[in-house]
Amino acid sequence: MPVDFQPKIIGFLCNWCSYAGADMAGTSRITYPSNIRIIRVPCSGRIDPLFIAKCFTEGADGVFIAGCHPGDCHYIEGNYYARRRFALMGDLIEYLGIEKERYQVRWVSASEGKKFSQIISAFTDKLAALGPRIKG
Amino acid sequence: MSRIGVFVCHCGRNIAGTVDISTVVEAAKKLPNVVYVEDNKYTCSEVGQDVIKKTIEENQLNRVVIGACSPRMHENTFRKAVASAGLNPYLLEIANIREHCSWVHSDDKEKATAKAIDLVKMAVAKVARHQELFPKQVGLTKRALVIGGGISGIQAALDIADAGHEVFLVEREPTIGGRMAQLDKTFPTLDCSACILTPKMVDVAQHPNITLLTYAQVLKVSGFKGNFEVEILQKTRLVDHDKCTGCGSCWQKCPQKVASEFDFGLGNRKTIYIPFPQAIPNKPVIDTSNCRYIKYQGWEKDSKGKKPPECRICEKVCPTDAVDWGQKDEIINEKFGAIVVATGFKTFDHTTYGEYGGGRYPDVITGLQLERLMSASGPTEGEVIRPSDGTHPKTVVFISCVGSRDDHIGRSYCSKVCCMYMAKHTIMLKEHDPDIQSYVFYIDNRTGGKGYEEFSRRAQEEAGALYLRGRISKIYRDGPKMMVCGDDALMGRPVQIAADLVVLATGMDPSDGVVELAQTLNISYDTNRFLIEAHPKLRPVETQTSGIFLAGVAVGPRDIPDCVAHGSAAAVKVVGLLSQDTLTTDPMTSIVDPAKCVGCFMCEDVCPFSAIYRETTRDGRPVAIINETLCTGCGLCVASCRPGAIDLHGYTNQQLLAEVVSLCR
Amino acid sequence: MMDKNIVKQIRDKAKELLSNGTIKCVLGYETGTDGMNARPAFIYEPEDVDRLIFDNTCTHNLSTYLRDKRENPVAIVVKPCDARAINVLLGERQIEREKVFIIGIVCQEVVQVSWGELSHDAQMRCKICNQHTPVIYDFLIGGPVDESAPKAEPPANVTAMEGKSSGDKVDFWSGQFSKCVRCYACRAVCMGCYCTVCFVDMLDPEWVGIKIATPENQMWNTIRAFHLSGRCIGCGECARVCPVNIPLDLLNMKMEKEVGEHFEFVSGLSSEEPAPLASFLKDESLGIGE
Amino acid sequence: MAELVYSYYPGCALHSSSKEYDISTRLVCEALGIELRELEGWICCGASSAHTTSDLLGLALPAQTLKIAEESDLPLVVPCAMCFSRLKFTIAGLKDNATRNDINKALDEELGQEIEVESLLKVLDGKTISIPVTKPLTGLKVACYYGCLLVRPLEVTSLDDIENPTMMDGLVQNLGAESIDWDFKTECCGAGLPIARPDMVLDLSYQILSQAKSLGADCVAVACPMCHSNLDMQQKKMKSEDGQRLNLPILYFTQLIGLALGLSAKELALRKHFINPLPMLRDKGLA
């Protein structure tokens, strides 16, 4: 694996909590690794789990998903359904041989800019250590 | 064929300081369908917006990408700009190269630039799939709900009502007035709290446009901006307020005394009561958990203790037969166009602080308790005495920041009003009894505000309060005295003061139940359980849920003048909303392709807003249809639709996949 | 080996229903062209009912044909597994209960079938099956049987696969998916695959690249597995019909195992119970989000 | 066969200056069917010189004893508040990887993290075991003094409230005595400074004792040899402004339990104290 391997991370963030949390990290000027590219969605419930599979098929090294904490969903119940879908998709991709470390779902609120940056830093480090998903 | 224009914003040095704009511009030029790229110092400025407008016209752009700050910041600004050029405002996409890039990757300009390019690339790929979207017009209920009858809620309700709109004011307690009603005087003018508050309370009661619901609580909220459907619980008072004249003979005659919540247990009230003499409504409620007759009814042979007396004295003495033992809790359903949340605060529970006695010392009291002791309508009719032995204190020690600025008890914030009310208390104590010597232990003496610093000086110079900078390590009892041990940080030595009374400047905690309410309204709250504004500076009374507004301490600690201003500000927003005749709905809703729909109605099962209904096609297939006014655009149905028949305007599968693919290929 | 009594009952019932006009058609089994293994039969006339048979080669899940409403009202011969499929279709509002007459058959096991040879070893899924009486039927044939069978444990081959390292899993699956020719026989035979337009056939959004190569094939099979999770009743038809012998049921069985463990849900036991992905419990964590 | 078996770590003080604590502890435990097995080869916990000189040393010394305790495979009971504090600090240290490595290196051993250390007070507070009181301490007013080390810091000892602990109070009430509600339960007595700053120790200790006295306490119950020596041995040097002596007996809580179990003053070595408790106990008919 190349020494300075830069993992390619795709992030899906719900607009109301997590995307705002990421904005908060920005307004607070908290730095974190630049590898993640964020896709804005209205709710974690909008994220078709197949997007995750698609990201890996297209060559992403890691997929990150964040939504409102349970009970705080802007759309009341979105993240509860999402939680079930993501759990199943996690099982499936792991079964297909994609290390489960490459796929992370976290609850990040609008006020948790610091938490967001910490999660991303840790996730990026982990992926860097894992190396490219498609070897060779 | 889409003709995309890309505008990269420097945001002064905010973006340009980290991201190499020219590199981004060059890269953008090479992207598919991009026909024009330009960078501006401040794209959001009038100049910047004019450039966008001009360029769209000159280059017949039909799609626009703006690389700038978070879309949560300026998406609407730029949509307007795009629209002003005659382009559909939804043919715009924003690449967040500030909050998600320059501000968080300032440590590596190269990588930040590379990321900025990617973000623009994704936006370009996505915008190519954008379609024109057209908002719809819906009617609205010209009527507001204000939750919380403290000074903020009262102000908001009055202003909305004066503007000619109907208002429901819902208060959990039996009276409105909130915390301000418990104060004796207010800083820095020292005018009597009741004298300035009660007239406003009366106005509320008498205002033709205001329906006052005290002893009531909001249970459920559904619907959306302009048309909320709210379920309100009117708790039973066991008193018919239409018959009751508030003559007071019942609460004079009621034999059952209980500690008064309003006086923080320093005095008693009856079980049929009004919390304080100027209460609005000036009509009593029966406290069912303590009423003798209720106990009498609930008493059973096997239950312990002897049978309580039947009592019913209130009923007997009532001249208008207003006591109604049969009265039940009542559910009220109403529609509102807008909601103001003004749930206020409670004082911090100081028993957490063992070193201050953990609530075991009767002569260690809170600021609000002192207010009650000093108030002419309080339990002691304004005589300041020690709760323990009723003697008059001569030496009073104030301790600041109890439940504020202390991470150990999970309160890192400043409660803002304590420094000022301590100053007020020292001055008032001096007026009550010139022999009283006050000591104030403070961390910082924060007196920002008109006339505040002067007021604080007055406390020290005229009322002779001694200010000592330092914390208290322990309070112990020495006979009747409270020995207060602390350090005088300025003199750099420990001090011990033998006090008669210790007053804790307890900070502000959000009211109980605010989290549950926030979840019912689905608005967000911070780690301290204060409600979150849509923008801390630019949208201080709005929430992320349109149609729901905030006022007062529920958002964060502030004093009375700020609360009044906040309440009025919220009212203006509400009035602005209610003065419209129709509302334009967000067109970013879900849409069904009936050809693909297989009629499994999984979408119907998951939709939290019941925005999906069934319809039968001409060929007799049952298919799902979206009610666009009910649909909030969460996209839950899209991800649950196996045949891919549902999609979400603005976040279609094409658009999101385009972002993924553009990034990876 | 054929149970004369069962066959007679099927034929009598079929004749009765067809003659009195209750139904237009009977979906059942008849002896196949190799003279030993059964194949699906569509019986329209009372006089044809004698073609109907039932034995342990009747592996096909006929419920897949119920999607064609032209046959309604229809009678169908179902094994316990196929009966669960009917519940799934009912739950997904794909068939109307009153238009389908269910002839349920108590079944111990079916054997592995391949054209021209008669096998005697039961299919793996039957070895761990503990449901021998159909959960839904209008007319029951056979039984009663001892249902106190041990609870079905996860299939051994799934647990084995789970045990492998990520690397080995990748090798295994890319090996399998490299064989896939995307003939979609698995989709055609599956009672759960009834979308008008399948994700894999959409060009825009392009969920799956049209190129027939391992990553694309894997994406297709991922979609298939995910779209069937919480709905697959394990009839194994997908694997049976795969011309290149990809063990597709290995994916479906895994998903059903997880659905069972996460949500305590078994597909097709009832048509009333809400689908696992269309319901939730507020306080479940599922190891997600923390 | 005893119902409860513990490893026992007396610590240096109980083998020298505070023998009576050791004696009463062993007697009481025996009477209550608690078997104490003194650890083979325990060493000094180092308090308070070790941890004030070197953090690692302050952790490594207790760790040595912990290692033996771990091998004993029994929960370890500690009477001395200081030893208890040091052992607990070491266990807290072991939870942190870096610190654990340092300690393991220093000892050239591998310490686990799940070593159970209990304060004697917790073991005897009447909740773990019931105390068959034969001679209730009726009419005895006790000021329960916990000192600063037993309960602080909460996250390390997790024993009781740090400002107003009540374990010992509950215990003496069980014994039939009355525990006074006072404010110096966890104030520092000056601990290790009687040599360096006797003046300070006398002030601090006097404050503590005078409030106990003023609230009518007949004696002070302690769970720490250091506190005991300060409050007992130094007491004769303390005088109120008007020259009054306090003459307030300082007893180990184990001695109170002993009395209530009907053990004799002699057995419990009550005479070893500088302030003789016997006259007071005789007035009360408790000795």
PDB file of C-alpha atoms in Angstrom, chain B residues 2-217:
ATOM      1  CA  SER B   2     -27.287  22.423 -20.131  1.00  0.00           C
ATOM      2  CA  ARG B   3     -25.075  25.535 -20.156  1.00  0.00           C
ATOM      3  CA  ILE B   4     -23.597  25.775 -16.684  1.00  0.00           C
ATOM      4  CA  GLY B   5     -22.017  28.871 -15.181  1.00  0.00           C
ATOM      5  CA  VAL B   6     -19.714  28.476 -12.184  1.00  0.00           C
ATOM      6  CA  PHE B   7     -19.063  31.324  -9.735  1.00  0.00           C
ATOM      7  CA  VAL B   8     -16.299  30.847  -7.173  1.00  0.00           C
ATOM      8  CA  CYS B   9     -16.419  33.122  -4.144  1.00  0.00           C
ATOM      9  CA  HIS B  10     -13.328  34.373  -2.288  1.00  0.00           C
ATOM     10  CA  CYS B  11     -15.438  35.388   0.695  1.00  0.00           C
ATOM     11  CA  GLY B  12     -12.701  37.941   1.332  1.00  0.00           C
ATOM     12  CA  ARG B  13      -9.875  35.836   2.759  1.00  0.00           C
ATOM     13  CA  ASN B  14     -12.259  33.336   4.307  1.00  0.00           C
ATOM     14  CA  ILE B  15     -12.022  31.048   1.288  1.00  0.00           C
ATOM     15  CA  ALA B  16      -9.281  32.636  -0.799  1.00  0.00           C
ATOM     16  CA  GLY B  17      -6.972  32.559   2.233  1.00  0.00           C
ATOM     17  CA  THR B  18      -6.844  28.776   2.089  1.00  0.00           C
ATOM     18  CA  VAL B  19      -8.162  27.676  -1.298  1.00  0.00           C
ATOM     19  CA  ASP B  20      -6.254  28.673  -4.429  1.00  0.00           C
ATOM     20  CA  ILE B  21      -9.184  30.206  -6.292  1.00  0.00           C
ATOM     21  CA  SER B  22      -7.468  30.468  -9.697  1.00  0.00           C
ATOM     22  CA  THR B  23      -6.705  26.718  -9.678  1.00  0.00           C
ATOM     23  CA  VAL B  24     -10.330  25.990  -8.885  1.00  0.00           C
ATOM     24  CA  VAL B  25     -11.464  28.316 -11.686  1.00  0.00           C
ATOM     25  CA  GLU B  26      -9.168  26.619 -14.214  1.00  0.00           C
ATOM     26  CA  ALA B  27     -10.348  23.168 -13.151  1.00  0.00           C
ATOM     27  CA  ALA B  28     -13.994  24.222 -13.332  1.00  0.00           C
ATOM     28  CA  LYS B  29     -13.531  25.387 -16.933  1.00  0.00           C
ATOM     29  CA  LYS B  30     -12.690  21.805 -17.946  1.00  0.00           C
ATOM     30  CA  LEU B  31     -15.854  20.320 -16.418  1.00  0.00           C
ATOM     31  CA  PRO B  32     -18.611  18.967 -18.705  1.00  0.00           C
ATOM     32  CA  ASN B  33     -21.342  21.449 -19.707  1.00  0.00           C
ATOM     33  CA  VAL B  34     -19.521  24.324 -18.011  1.00  0.00           C
ATOM     34  CA  VAL B  35     -19.537  27.282 -20.409  1.00  0.00           C
ATOM     35  CA  TYR B  36     -18.562  30.081 -18.066  1.00  0.00           C
ATOM     36  CA  VAL B  37     -16.471  30.398 -14.893  1.00  0.00           C
ATOM     37  CA  GLU B  38     -15.799  33.483 -12.816  1.00  0.00           C
ATOM     38  CA  ASP B  39     -14.563  34.302  -9.332  1.00  0.00           C
ATOM     39  CA  ASN B  40     -15.780  37.161  -7.120  1.00  0.00           C
ATOM     40  CA  LYS B  41     -14.546  38.695  -3.900  1.00  0.00           C
ATOM     41  CA  TYR B  42     -18.000  38.510  -2.279  1.00  0.00           C
ATOM     42  CA  THR B  43     -20.532  36.666  -4.419  1.00  0.00           C
ATOM     43  CA  CYS B  44     -23.286  37.352  -1.909  1.00  0.00           C
ATOM     44  CA  SER B  45     -22.729  41.127  -2.139  1.00  0.00           C
ATOM     45  CA  GLU B  46     -24.993  43.202  -4.371  1.00  0.00           C
ATOM     46  CA  VAL B  47     -22.156  43.522  -6.861  1.00  0.00           C
ATOM     47  CA  GLY B  48     -21.594  39.765  -6.803  1.00  0.00           C
ATOM     48  CA  GLN B  49     -25.274  39.091  -7.358  1.00  0.00           C
ATOM     49  CA  ASP B  50     -25.453  41.569 -10.234  1.00  0.00           C
ATOM     50  CA  VAL B  51     -22.539  39.787 -11.894  1.00  0.00           C
ATOM     51  CA  ILE B  52     -24.440  36.493 -11.684  1.00  0.00           C
ATOM     52  CA  LYS B  53     -27.553  38.120 -13.128  1.00  0.00           C
ATOM     53  CA  LYS B  54     -25.611  39.805 -15.957  1.00  0.00           C
ATOM     54  CA  THR B  55     -23.626  36.684 -16.820  1.00  0.00           C
ATOM     55  CA  ILE B  56     -26.701  34.455 -16.949  1.00  0.00           C
ATOM     56  CA  GLU B  57     -28.251  36.812 -19.493  1.00  0.00           C
ATOM     57  CA  GLU B  58     -25.113  37.412 -21.561  1.00  0.00           C
ATOM     58  CA  ASN B  59     -24.116  33.739 -21.765  1.00  0.00           C
ATOM     59  CA  GLN B  60     -27.591  32.200 -21.888  1.00  0.00           C
ATOM     60  CA  LEU B  61     -26.709  30.098 -18.831  1.00  0.00           C
ATOM     61  CA  ASN B  62     -29.445  27.634 -17.858  1.00  0.00           C
ATOM     62  CA  ARG B  63     -27.723  26.211 -14.781  1.00  0.00           C
ATOM     63  CA  VAL B  64     -25.690  27.908 -12.058  1.00  0.00           C
ATOM     64  CA  VAL B  65     -23.140  26.564  -9.563  1.00  0.00           C
ATOM     65  CA  ILE B  66     -21.835  28.784  -6.788  1.00  0.00           C
ATOM     66  CA  GLY B  67     -18.793  27.756  -4.791  1.00  0.00           C
ATOM     67  CA  ALA B  68     -19.171  29.693  -1.542  1.00  0.00           C
ATOM     68  CA  CYS B  69     -20.387  29.334   2.023  1.00  0.00           C
ATOM     69  CA  SER B  70     -22.825  26.722   3.299  1.00  0.00           C
ATOM     70  CA  PRO B  71     -26.118  26.518   1.404  1.00  0.00           C
ATOM     71  CA  ARG B  72     -27.736  26.773   4.828  1.00  0.00           C
ATOM     72  CA  MET B  73     -26.397  30.325   4.780  1.00  0.00           C
ATOM     73  CA  HIS B  74     -27.136  31.853   1.384  1.00  0.00           C
ATOM     74  CA  GLU B  75     -29.071  29.361  -0.751  1.00  0.00           C
ATOM     75  CA  ASN B  76     -32.127  31.632  -0.725  1.00  0.00           C
ATOM     76  CA  THR B  77     -30.087  34.757  -1.457  1.00  0.00           C
ATOM     77  CA  PHE B  78     -28.624  33.155  -4.554  1.00  0.00           C
ATOM     78  CA  ARG B  79     -31.909  31.601  -5.641  1.00  0.00           C
ATOM     79  CA  LYS B  80     -33.357  35.115  -5.698  1.00  0.00           C
ATOM     80  CA  ALA B  81     -30.383  36.346  -7.697  1.00  0.00           C
ATOM     81  CA  VAL B  82     -30.796  33.540 -10.225  1.00  0.00           C
ATOM     82  CA  ALA B  83     -34.527  34.148 -10.416  1.00  0.00           C
ATOM     83  CA  SER B  84     -33.983  37.853 -11.041  1.00  0.00           C
ATOM     84  CA  ALA B  85     -32.221  36.822 -14.245  1.00  0.00           C
ATOM     85  CA  GLY B  86     -35.366  35.009 -15.338  1.00  0.00           C
ATOM     86  CA  LEU B  87     -33.950  31.578 -14.574  1.00  0.00           C
ATOM     87  CA  ASN B  88     -35.881  29.107 -12.468  1.00  0.00           C
ATOM     88  CA  PRO B  89     -34.418  29.566  -8.964  1.00  0.00           C
ATOM     89  CA  TYR B  90     -34.088  25.806  -8.496  1.00  0.00           C
ATOM     90  CA  LEU B  91     -31.568  25.487 -11.326  1.00  0.00           C
ATOM     91  CA  LEU B  92     -28.902  26.464  -8.785  1.00  0.00           C
ATOM     92  CA  GLU B  93     -26.482  24.344  -6.792  1.00  0.00           C
ATOM     93  CA  ILE B  94     -24.084  25.509  -4.101  1.00  0.00           C
ATOM     94  CA  ALA B  95     -20.685  23.939  -3.408  1.00  0.00           C
ATOM     95  CA  ASN B  96     -19.897  24.488   0.260  1.00  0.00           C
ATOM     96  CA  ILE B  97     -16.205  25.390  -0.038  1.00  0.00           C
ATOM     97  CA  ARG B  98     -16.112  27.485   3.150  1.00  0.00           C
ATOM     98  CA  GLU B  99     -17.611  25.672   6.168  1.00  0.00           C
ATOM     99  CA  HIS B 100     -16.774  22.270   4.688  1.00  0.00           C
ATOM    100  CA  CYS B 101     -13.446  23.219   3.173  1.00  0.00           C
ATOM    101  CA  SER B 102     -11.430  26.397   3.697  1.00  0.00           C
ATOM    102  CA  TRP B 103     -12.414  26.835   7.343  1.00  0.00           C
ATOM    103  CA  VAL B 104     -11.646  23.244   8.306  1.00  0.00           C
ATOM    104  CA  HIS B 105      -8.589  22.560   6.148  1.00  0.00           C
ATOM    105  CA  SER B 106      -6.656  25.780   6.701  1.00  0.00           C
ATOM    106  CA  ASP B 107      -3.718  23.561   7.689  1.00  0.00           C
ATOM    107  CA  ASP B 108      -3.222  22.203   4.159  1.00  0.00           C
ATOM    108  CA  LYS B 109      -3.889  24.651   1.327  1.00  0.00           C
ATOM    109  CA  GLU B 110      -3.083  22.083  -1.376  1.00  0.00           C
ATOM    110  CA  LYS B 111      -5.530  19.478  -0.167  1.00  0.00           C
ATOM    111  CA  ALA B 112      -8.127  22.157   0.548  1.00  0.00           C
ATOM    112  CA  THR B 113      -7.859  23.362  -3.050  1.00  0.00           C
ATOM    113  CA  ALA B 114      -8.148  19.812  -4.379  1.00  0.00           C
ATOM    114  CA  LYS B 115     -11.229  19.289  -2.230  1.00  0.00           C
ATOM    115  CA  ALA B 116     -12.779  22.578  -3.363  1.00  0.00           C
ATOM    116  CA  ILE B 117     -12.361  21.408  -6.962  1.00  0.00           C
ATOM    117  CA  ASP B 118     -14.083  18.105  -6.133  1.00  0.00           C
ATOM    118  CA  LEU B 119     -16.955  19.889  -4.393  1.00  0.00           C
ATOM    119  CA  VAL B 120     -17.468  22.128  -7.446  1.00  0.00           C
ATOM    120  CA  LYS B 121     -17.243  19.064  -9.689  1.00  0.00           C
ATOM    121  CA  MET B 122     -19.969  17.336  -7.688  1.00  0.00           C
ATOM    122  CA  ALA B 123     -22.158  20.433  -7.797  1.00  0.00           C
ATOM    123  CA  VAL B 124     -21.715  20.712 -11.568  1.00  0.00           C
ATOM    124  CA  ALA B 125     -22.596  17.034 -12.056  1.00  0.00           C
ATOM    125  CA  LYS B 126     -25.651  17.472  -9.841  1.00  0.00           C
ATOM    126  CA  VAL B 127     -26.916  20.750 -11.270  1.00  0.00           C
ATOM    127  CA  ALA B 128     -26.908  19.246 -14.762  1.00  0.00           C
ATOM    128  CA  ARG B 129     -29.722  17.006 -13.490  1.00  0.00           C
ATOM    129  CA  HIS B 130     -31.698  19.854 -11.890  1.00  0.00           C
ATOM    130  CA  GLN B 131     -35.156  20.523 -13.230  1.00  0.00           C
ATOM    131  CA  GLU B 132     -37.297  23.625 -13.064  1.00  0.00           C
ATOM    132  CA  LEU B 133     -39.447  23.527  -9.947  1.00  0.00           C
ATOM    133  CA  PHE B 134     -42.530  25.597  -9.262  1.00  0.00           C
ATOM    134  CA  PRO B 135     -43.841  26.411  -5.775  1.00  0.00           C
ATOM    135  CA  LYS B 136     -47.559  26.055  -5.034  1.00  0.00           C
ATOM    136  CA  GLN B 137     -49.845  28.440  -3.168  1.00  0.00           C
ATOM    137  CA  VAL B 138     -51.756  27.229  -0.089  1.00  0.00           C
ATOM    138  CA  GLY B 139     -54.029  28.999   2.361  1.00  0.00           C
ATOM    139  CA  LEU B 140     -53.088  29.602   5.987  1.00  0.00           C
ATOM    140  CA  THR B 141     -54.758  29.927   9.385  1.00  0.00           C
ATOM    141  CA  LYS B 142     -54.373  33.534  10.497  1.00  0.00           C
ATOM    142  CA  ARG B 143     -53.942  32.687  14.114  1.00  0.00           C
ATOM    143  CA  ALA B 144     -50.993  32.231  16.464  1.00  0.00           C
ATOM    144  CA  LEU B 145     -50.193  29.981  19.403  1.00  0.00           C
ATOM    145  CA  VAL B 146     -47.883  31.275  22.137  1.00  0.00           C
ATOM    146  CA  ILE B 147     -46.518  28.634  24.501  1.00  0.00           C
ATOM    147  CA  GLY B 148     -45.496  30.075  27.864  1.00  0.00           C
ATOM    148  CA  GLY B 149     -47.051  32.992  29.736  1.00  0.00           C
ATOM    149  CA  GLY B 150     -43.944  34.645  31.134  1.00  0.00           C
ATOM    150  CA  ILE B 151     -42.949  38.178  30.161  1.00  0.00           C
ATOM    151  CA  SER B 152     -41.608  37.030  26.759  1.00  0.00           C
ATOM    152  CA  GLY B 153     -44.780  35.124  25.900  1.00  0.00           C
ATOM    153  CA  ILE B 154     -47.001  37.921  27.191  1.00  0.00           C
ATOM    154  CA  GLN B 155     -45.173  40.508  25.082  1.00  0.00           C
ATOM    155  CA  ALA B 156     -45.334  38.317  21.971  1.00  0.00           C
ATOM    156  CA  ALA B 157     -49.031  37.585  22.490  1.00  0.00           C
ATOM    157  CA  LEU B 158     -49.924  41.252  23.019  1.00  0.00           C
ATOM    158  CA  ASP B 159     -47.991  42.442  19.960  1.00  0.00           C
ATOM    159  CA  ILE B 160     -49.514  39.790  17.698  1.00  0.00           C
ATOM    160  CA  ALA B 161     -52.989  40.518  19.058  1.00  0.00           C
ATOM    161  CA  ASP B 162     -52.526  44.276  18.629  1.00  0.00           C
ATOM    162  CA  ALA B 163     -51.627  43.646  14.993  1.00  0.00           C
ATOM    163  CA  GLY B 164     -55.129  42.231  14.638  1.00  0.00           C
ATOM    164  CA  HIS B 165     -54.477  38.491  14.704  1.00  0.00           C
ATOM    165  CA  GLU B 166     -56.067  35.936  17.008  1.00  0.00           C
ATOM    166  CA  VAL B 167     -53.731  34.502  19.646  1.00  0.00           C
ATOM    167  CA  PHE B 168     -53.948  31.540  22.002  1.00  0.00           C
ATOM    168  CA  LEU B 169     -51.655  31.918  25.018  1.00  0.00           C
ATOM    169  CA  VAL B 170     -51.024  28.571  26.716  1.00  0.00           C
ATOM    170  CA  GLU B 171     -49.503  28.508  30.215  1.00  0.00           C
ATOM    171  CA  ARG B 172     -48.723  25.403  32.284  1.00  0.00           C
ATOM    172  CA  GLU B 173     -49.174  27.114  35.678  1.00  0.00           C
ATOM    173  CA  PRO B 174     -52.519  28.364  37.051  1.00  0.00           C
ATOM    174  CA  THR B 175     -51.443  31.958  36.336  1.00  0.00           C
ATOM    175  CA  ILE B 176     -49.442  33.875  33.760  1.00  0.00           C
ATOM    176  CA  GLY B 177     -46.606  36.146  34.809  1.00  0.00           C
ATOM    177  CA  GLY B 178     -43.828  33.585  34.993  1.00  0.00           C
ATOM    178  CA  ARG B 179     -40.612  34.326  36.833  1.00  0.00           C
ATOM    179  CA  MET B 180     -40.960  38.093  36.583  1.00  0.00           C
ATOM    180  CA  ALA B 181     -44.059  37.876  38.783  1.00  0.00           C
ATOM    181  CA  GLN B 182     -41.902  36.399  41.541  1.00  0.00           C
ATOM    182  CA  LEU B 183     -39.475  39.325  41.522  1.00  0.00           C
ATOM    183  CA  ASP B 184     -39.808  42.194  43.971  1.00  0.00           C
ATOM    184  CA  LYS B 185     -37.921  44.849  42.042  1.00  0.00           C
ATOM    185  CA  THR B 186     -36.081  44.970  38.731  1.00  0.00           C
ATOM    186  CA  PHE B 187     -32.597  46.268  37.925  1.00  0.00           C
ATOM    187  CA  PRO B 188     -31.258  48.806  37.186  1.00  0.00           C
ATOM    188  CA  THR B 189     -34.261  51.048  37.750  1.00  0.00           C
ATOM    189  CA  LEU B 190     -35.525  49.326  40.903  1.00  0.00           C
ATOM    190  CA  ASP B 191     -39.113  49.798  39.800  1.00  0.00           C
ATOM    191  CA  CYS B 192     -41.460  47.275  41.323  1.00  0.00           C
ATOM    192  CA  SER B 193     -41.788  44.186  39.173  1.00  0.00           C
ATOM    193  CA  ALA B 194     -45.473  43.668  39.836  1.00  0.00           C
ATOM    194  CA  CYS B 195     -46.260  47.314  39.066  1.00  0.00           C
ATOM    195  CA  ILE B 196     -44.920  47.037  35.541  1.00  0.00           C
ATOM    196  CA  LEU B 197     -45.903  43.423  34.871  1.00  0.00           C
ATOM    197  CA  THR B 198     -49.466  43.137  36.185  1.00  0.00           C
ATOM    198  CA  PRO B 199     -50.903  45.778  33.816  1.00  0.00           C
ATOM    199  CA  LYS B 200     -49.592  43.691  30.910  1.00  0.00           C
ATOM    200  CA  MET B 201     -51.122  40.566  32.463  1.00  0.00           C
ATOM    201  CA  VAL B 202     -54.456  42.351  32.701  1.00  0.00           C
ATOM    202  CA  ASP B 203     -54.152  43.472  29.070  1.00  0.00           C
ATOM    203  CA  VAL B 204     -53.731  39.821  28.092  1.00  0.00           C
ATOM    204  CA  ALA B 205     -56.845  38.827  30.020  1.00  0.00           C
ATOM    205  CA  GLN B 206     -58.911  41.615  28.486  1.00  0.00           C
ATOM    206  CA  HIS B 207     -57.589  41.626  24.931  1.00  0.00           C
ATOM    207  CA  PRO B 208     -60.387  40.716  22.472  1.00  0.00           C
ATOM    208  CA  ASN B 209     -57.931  38.856  20.243  1.00  0.00           C
ATOM    209  CA  ILE B 210     -56.342  36.774  22.999  1.00  0.00           C
ATOM    210  CA  THR B 211     -57.667  33.450  24.294  1.00  0.00           C
ATOM    211  CA  LEU B 212     -55.879  32.639  27.544  1.00  0.00           C
ATOM    212  CA  LEU B 213     -55.453  28.978  28.509  1.00  0.00           C
ATOM    213  CA  THR B 214     -53.775  28.630  31.901  1.00  0.00           C
ATOM    214  CA  TYR B 215     -53.199  25.301  33.667  1.00  0.00           C
ATOM    215  CA  ALA B 216     -52.907  23.883  30.150  1.00  0.00           C
ATOM    216  CA  GLN B 217     -50.228  22.091  28.122  1.00  0.00           C
TER     217      GLN B 217
END
